[in-house]
Short mmCIF file of C-alpha atoms and ligand atoms in Angstrom, two decimals:
data_model
loop_
_atom_site.label_atom_id
_atom_site.label_comp_id
_atom_site.label_asym_id
_atom_site.label_seq_id
_atom_site.Cartn_x
_atom_site.Cartn_y
_atom_site.Cartn_z
CA UNK A 759 63.38 168.57 89.41
CA UNK A 760 64.67 165.00 89.49
CA UNK A 761 62.56 162.06 90.61
CA UNK A 762 65.18 161.17 93.24
CA UNK A 763 66.13 164.64 94.47
CA UNK A 764 67.32 164.58 98.11
CA UNK A 765 67.54 160.76 98.16
CA UNK A 766 70.73 158.92 99.11
CA UNK A 767 71.22 155.69 97.16
CA UNK A 768 73.78 152.99 97.87
CA UNK A 769 74.39 150.73 94.90
CA UNK A 770 76.05 147.32 95.22
CA UNK A 771 77.35 145.40 92.20
CA UNK A 772 79.16 147.71 89.80
CA UNK A 773 81.92 145.68 88.12
CA UNK A 774 82.30 147.63 84.88
CA UNK A 775 80.40 149.85 82.43
CA UNK A 776 78.27 146.90 81.29
CA UNK A 777 76.97 146.14 84.78
CA UNK A 778 73.25 146.55 85.41
CA UNK A 779 74.26 148.36 88.61
CA UNK A 780 76.05 150.95 86.46
CA UNK A 781 72.90 151.52 84.37
CA UNK A 782 71.02 152.07 87.61
CA UNK A 783 73.70 154.38 89.04
CA UNK A 784 73.63 156.57 85.91
CA UNK A 785 69.82 156.80 85.90
CA UNK A 786 69.76 157.61 89.63
CA UNK A 787 72.40 160.34 89.20
CA UNK A 788 70.41 161.84 86.31
CA UNK A 789 67.37 162.01 88.62
CA UNK A 790 69.25 163.87 91.34
CA UNK A 791 70.15 161.12 93.82
CA UNK A 792 73.31 161.32 95.87
CA UNK A 793 75.11 158.07 95.17
CA UNK A 794 77.44 155.67 96.94
CA UNK A 795 78.90 152.72 95.07
CA UNK A 796 80.16 149.45 96.49
CA UNK A 797 82.20 146.92 94.55
CA UNK A 798 83.32 143.38 95.33
CA UNK A 799 87.05 143.77 95.94
CA UNK A 800 90.40 145.30 95.07
CA UNK A 801 90.63 143.81 91.59
CA UNK A 802 87.66 145.90 90.44
CA UNK A 803 88.69 149.21 91.98
CA UNK A 804 90.50 150.55 88.91
CA UNK A 805 87.39 149.98 86.77
CA UNK A 806 84.87 151.30 89.25
CA UNK A 807 86.54 154.52 90.45
CA UNK A 808 86.64 156.24 87.02
CA UNK A 809 82.97 155.37 86.52
CA UNK A 810 82.05 156.88 89.87
CA UNK A 811 83.82 160.11 88.87
CA UNK A 812 81.57 160.34 85.79
CA UNK A 813 78.48 160.67 87.99
CA UNK A 814 80.06 162.83 90.69
CA UNK A 815 80.12 160.01 93.23
CA UNK A 816 82.91 160.10 95.79
CA UNK A 817 81.73 157.33 98.11
CA UNK A 818 83.30 154.24 96.52
CA UNK A 819 83.84 151.40 98.96
CA UNK A 820 84.71 147.71 98.66
CA UNK A 821 82.43 145.13 100.27
CA UNK A 822 82.56 141.38 99.85
CA UNK A 823 79.01 140.39 100.72
CA UNK A 824 80.21 137.01 101.96
CA UNK A 825 81.52 138.87 105.02
CA UNK A 826 79.14 140.14 107.72
CA UNK A 827 81.98 142.25 109.06
CA UNK A 828 82.46 144.04 105.74
CA UNK A 829 78.71 144.59 105.43
CA UNK A 830 78.60 146.14 108.91
CA UNK A 831 81.59 148.32 108.07
CA UNK A 832 80.07 149.74 104.90
CA UNK A 833 76.74 150.39 106.61
CA UNK A 834 78.56 152.35 109.30
CA UNK A 835 80.65 154.29 106.77
CA UNK A 836 77.61 155.16 104.67
CA UNK A 837 75.72 156.49 107.67
CA UNK A 838 78.75 158.50 108.81
CA UNK A 839 79.10 160.01 105.34
CA UNK A 840 75.47 160.62 104.36
CA UNK A 841 73.64 160.64 107.70
CA UNK A 842 70.95 158.39 106.20
CA UNK A 843 70.29 155.96 103.37
CA UNK A 844 67.04 156.08 101.37
CA UNK A 845 67.71 153.50 98.67
CA UNK A 846 69.67 150.26 98.61
CA UNK A 847 70.29 148.47 95.32
CA UNK A 848 71.53 144.87 95.32
CA UNK A 849 72.78 143.85 91.85
CA UNK A 850 74.93 140.92 92.90
CA UNK A 851 75.00 137.25 91.97
CA UNK A 852 77.59 134.52 91.80
CA UNK A 853 77.80 130.81 90.99
CA UNK A 854 80.75 128.71 89.90
CA UNK A 855 80.98 128.38 86.14
CA UNK A 856 80.71 124.58 86.31
CA UNK A 857 77.27 124.89 87.93
CA UNK A 858 76.00 126.89 84.94
CA UNK A 859 76.49 124.19 82.33
CA UNK A 860 74.88 120.80 81.79
CA UNK A 861 72.25 119.17 83.99
CA UNK A 862 71.04 120.79 87.20
CA UNK A 863 71.34 117.49 89.08
CA UNK A 864 75.13 117.82 88.90
CA UNK A 865 75.08 120.82 91.23
CA UNK A 866 77.55 120.29 94.07
CA UNK A 867 76.68 120.92 97.71
CA UNK A 868 79.42 123.54 97.99
CA UNK A 869 78.34 125.19 94.73
CA UNK A 870 74.74 125.31 95.92
CA UNK A 871 75.74 126.94 99.20
CA UNK A 872 77.96 129.48 97.46
CA UNK A 873 75.28 130.52 94.95
CA UNK A 874 72.71 130.85 97.75
CA UNK A 875 75.05 132.79 100.00
CA UNK A 876 76.21 135.37 97.47
CA UNK A 877 73.08 135.62 95.32
CA UNK A 878 70.33 135.29 97.93
CA UNK A 879 71.41 135.67 101.56
CA UNK A 880 73.49 138.78 100.80
CA UNK A 881 70.30 140.74 100.06
CA UNK A 882 68.88 139.80 103.45
CA UNK A 883 72.23 140.52 105.14
CA UNK A 884 72.32 144.01 103.60
CA UNK A 885 68.69 144.62 104.54
CA UNK A 886 69.51 143.60 108.14
CA UNK A 887 72.54 145.88 108.38
CA UNK A 888 70.79 148.92 106.89
CA UNK A 889 67.39 148.40 108.56
CA UNK A 890 67.99 150.89 111.39
CA UNK A 891 69.16 153.55 108.94
CA UNK A 892 66.45 153.46 106.26
CA UNK A 893 63.47 155.65 106.99
CA UNK A 894 59.93 155.99 105.66
CA UNK A 895 59.85 156.57 101.93
CA UNK A 896 62.93 154.42 101.40
CA UNK A 897 63.28 151.49 99.01
CA UNK A 898 65.28 148.29 98.60
CA UNK A 899 65.75 146.78 95.14
CA UNK A 900 67.29 143.58 93.83
CA UNK A 901 67.74 141.99 90.40
CA UNK A 902 66.27 138.69 89.34
CA UNK A 903 65.66 136.62 86.21
CA UNK A 904 62.75 134.58 84.79
CA UNK A 905 64.82 131.39 85.29
CA UNK A 906 63.33 131.52 88.82
CA UNK A 907 59.91 130.55 87.47
CA UNK A 908 60.61 128.58 84.30
CA UNK A 909 63.51 126.45 83.22
CA UNK A 910 66.24 128.33 81.35
CA UNK A 911 68.70 125.63 80.24
CA UNK A 912 72.08 125.91 82.02
CA UNK A 913 70.83 128.58 84.45
CA UNK A 914 70.48 125.73 86.97
CA UNK A 915 71.34 126.62 90.57
CA UNK A 916 71.02 130.30 89.74
CA UNK A 917 67.35 129.73 88.84
CA UNK A 918 66.82 128.09 92.21
CA UNK A 919 68.67 130.98 93.86
CA UNK A 920 66.52 133.57 92.08
CA UNK A 921 63.35 131.80 93.26
CA UNK A 922 64.64 132.11 96.84
CA UNK A 923 65.63 135.72 96.22
CA UNK A 924 62.12 136.57 95.01
CA UNK A 925 60.65 134.92 98.11
CA UNK A 926 63.06 137.00 100.21
CA UNK A 927 61.71 140.13 98.52
CA UNK A 928 58.21 139.28 99.74
CA UNK A 929 59.28 138.51 103.31
CA UNK A 930 61.44 141.63 103.49
CA UNK A 931 58.59 143.71 102.02
CA UNK A 932 56.38 142.48 104.84
CA UNK A 933 58.97 143.28 107.52
CA UNK A 934 59.94 146.69 106.15
CA UNK A 935 56.35 147.71 105.42
CA UNK A 936 55.78 148.83 108.99
CA UNK A 937 58.59 151.37 108.70
CA UNK A 938 57.25 152.66 105.36
CA UNK A 939 60.06 151.15 103.31
CA UNK A 940 59.35 149.24 100.08
CA UNK A 941 61.19 146.16 98.77
CA UNK A 942 60.97 145.11 95.13
CA UNK A 943 62.81 143.26 92.37
CA UNK A 944 63.32 143.84 88.68
CA UNK A 945 63.32 140.73 86.51
CA UNK A 946 65.52 141.75 83.59
CA UNK A 947 65.76 140.12 80.20
CA UNK A 948 69.22 138.90 79.17
CA UNK A 949 71.93 141.56 79.02
CA UNK A 950 75.54 140.98 77.99
CA UNK A 951 77.41 141.44 81.26
CA UNK A 952 80.26 139.67 83.03
CA UNK A 953 77.86 137.57 85.12
CA UNK A 954 75.80 136.54 82.09
CA UNK A 955 78.92 135.40 80.22
CA UNK A 956 79.29 132.61 82.79
CA UNK A 957 76.04 130.91 81.71
CA UNK A 958 76.59 128.29 78.99
CA UNK A 959 74.82 129.11 75.70
CA UNK A 960 74.09 132.71 76.75
CA UNK A 961 75.16 134.27 73.44
CA UNK A 962 72.73 132.22 71.33
CA UNK A 963 69.94 132.71 73.83
CA UNK A 964 70.55 136.47 73.81
CA UNK A 965 70.24 136.59 70.02
CA UNK A 966 67.07 134.50 69.89
CA UNK A 967 65.47 136.53 72.66
CA UNK A 968 65.32 139.66 70.48
CA UNK A 969 63.72 137.66 67.70
CA UNK A 970 61.06 136.10 69.93
CA UNK A 971 60.14 138.74 72.54
CA UNK A 972 56.97 140.75 71.80
CA UNK A 973 58.94 144.01 71.55
CA UNK A 974 61.50 142.29 69.25
CA UNK A 975 64.44 143.88 71.04
CA UNK A 976 66.95 143.11 73.75
CA UNK A 977 66.95 144.89 77.08
CA UNK A 978 69.64 147.45 77.96
CA UNK A 979 71.09 148.59 81.26
CA UNK A 980 69.44 151.96 80.53
CA UNK A 981 66.02 150.26 80.37
CA UNK A 982 66.65 148.64 83.74
CA UNK A 983 68.01 151.91 85.18
CA UNK A 984 64.82 153.76 84.24
CA UNK A 985 62.57 151.07 85.76
CA UNK A 986 64.72 151.19 88.90
CA UNK A 987 64.16 154.96 89.14
CA UNK A 988 60.41 154.35 89.09
CA UNK A 989 60.49 151.59 91.71
CA UNK A 990 62.76 153.54 94.06
CA UNK A 991 61.02 156.89 93.65
CA UNK A 992 57.86 158.19 95.31
CA UNK A 993 56.00 157.40 92.06
CA UNK A 994 55.89 153.77 93.24
CA UNK A 995 54.88 154.69 96.80
CA UNK A 996 52.31 151.87 97.16
CA UNK A 997 54.23 149.13 95.34
CA UNK A 998 56.08 146.60 97.46
CA UNK A 999 56.97 142.91 97.37
CA UNK A 1000 56.71 142.93 93.58
CA UNK A 1001 58.78 141.55 90.73
CA UNK A 1002 58.63 143.97 87.80
CA UNK A 1003 59.54 142.46 84.43
CA UNK A 1004 61.78 144.56 82.20
CA UNK A 1005 62.10 141.92 79.52
CA UNK A 1006 60.56 143.20 76.26
CA UNK A 1007 57.49 141.16 77.23
CA UNK A 1008 59.15 137.76 76.95
CA UNK A 1009 57.48 136.35 80.08
CA UNK A 1010 53.95 136.65 78.65
CA UNK A 1011 54.69 134.14 75.88
CA UNK A 1012 53.33 130.62 76.08
CA UNK A 1013 54.97 129.54 72.85
CA UNK A 1014 57.07 131.31 70.23
CA UNK A 1015 56.53 131.43 66.47
CA UNK A 1016 59.03 129.61 64.29
CA UNK A 1017 61.82 131.97 63.25
CA UNK A 1018 62.27 132.16 59.44
P1 NAD B 323 77.86 141.93 86.64
O1 NAD B 323 78.87 140.84 86.53
O2 NAD B 323 78.18 143.23 86.03
O3 NAD B 323 77.42 142.16 88.14
C1 NAD B 323 77.47 141.16 89.13
C2 NAD B 323 78.10 141.81 90.32
O4 NAD B 323 78.14 140.91 91.45
C3 NAD B 323 79.56 142.21 90.05
O5 NAD B 323 79.72 143.58 90.31
C4 NAD B 323 80.35 141.38 91.03
O6 NAD B 323 81.53 142.00 91.48
C5 NAD B 323 79.32 141.24 92.15
N1 NAD B 323 79.68 140.21 93.12
C6 NAD B 323 79.89 138.88 92.90
N2 NAD B 323 80.29 138.29 94.05
C7 NAD B 323 80.32 139.26 95.01
C8 NAD B 323 80.66 139.30 96.39
N3 NAD B 323 81.06 138.19 97.05
N4 NAD B 323 80.58 140.49 97.05
C9 NAD B 323 80.18 141.61 96.42
N5 NAD B 323 79.85 141.65 95.11
C10 NAD B 323 79.92 140.48 94.42
O7 NAD B 323 76.52 141.31 85.98
P2 NAD B 323 75.01 141.83 85.97
O8 NAD B 323 74.37 141.05 84.88
O9 NAD B 323 74.98 143.31 85.95
O10 NAD B 323 74.44 141.27 87.34
C11 NAD B 323 73.75 142.08 88.28
C12 NAD B 323 72.50 141.36 88.76
O11 NAD B 323 71.56 141.30 87.69
C13 NAD B 323 72.71 139.91 89.20
O12 NAD B 323 71.89 139.64 90.32
C14 NAD B 323 72.22 139.12 88.01
O13 NAD B 323 71.80 137.81 88.35
C15 NAD B 323 71.04 139.98 87.61
N6 NAD B 323 70.49 139.74 86.26
C16 NAD B 323 71.30 139.75 85.19
C17 NAD B 323 70.78 139.51 83.93
C18 NAD B 323 71.67 139.51 82.71
O14 NAD B 323 71.27 138.93 81.69
N7 NAD B 323 72.84 140.11 82.74
C19 NAD B 323 69.41 139.28 83.78
C20 NAD B 323 68.60 139.28 84.91
C21 NAD B 323 69.16 139.51 86.16
#
């Protein structure tokens, strides 16, 4: 018996085998979910298709979340294929590289809009498109980072975006509550992915994190996948609007000890 038996899960944001979305897809498949994967565009197809095969997934569709039309199209295709959707995972973020280096006050207007559109609004847009098709017992999940609450140097506009994303989780949780659908976020510790590589100083921060965090270890996509199973399964049936930290305990620290 898997924890997600008979659930249909649509996962957005697989770019390669390091993606958090891939960790989630593998954990969901292990727990018996039927999976659909969506990726950003043509350039990623050759990486994503072989991964999908590994977990027996044959619904692999492109969707640029900047396009309402493409979002509508994938919602329609998913419903045609599966008849319903129980779980929606949003593991998508984007900001221009130049916004993720140096002072936050240098953020451009266009860069701010882009980061907000792709990293924040897209979750609401997906929720809107899938709302009629998700029934009681369903769950929506997104990915955030502690830079929403505290300053993480160079994270800049993405920290502001994550704060807005977490607020969206609460508003969506309120809206979806009446149809028995839960909306949550996982706040993951740093993981070496394509998106993370765009943040200046990430490598050093990643190394220090494992030295400082209470559990003295970095977080893996498997760790996040397992937490996602919990949040999207019936085990979390009364948890909604929450941000669950999967960060080796880093967020509880007020100050770190000097590293020898
Ligand atoms: P990743 O690069 O593997 O995933 C980011 C995904 O966003 C990619 O699949 C990319 O194709 C997709 N994307 C970007 N623009 C898009 C668009 N217009 N349309 C559709 N898809 C688009 O990196 P990741 O670290 O797995 O990121 C997944 C999520 O996890 C992001 O929200 C990220 O902020 C969050 N997160 C990451 C870390 C970390 O340290 N890696 C920590 C906490 C939270």
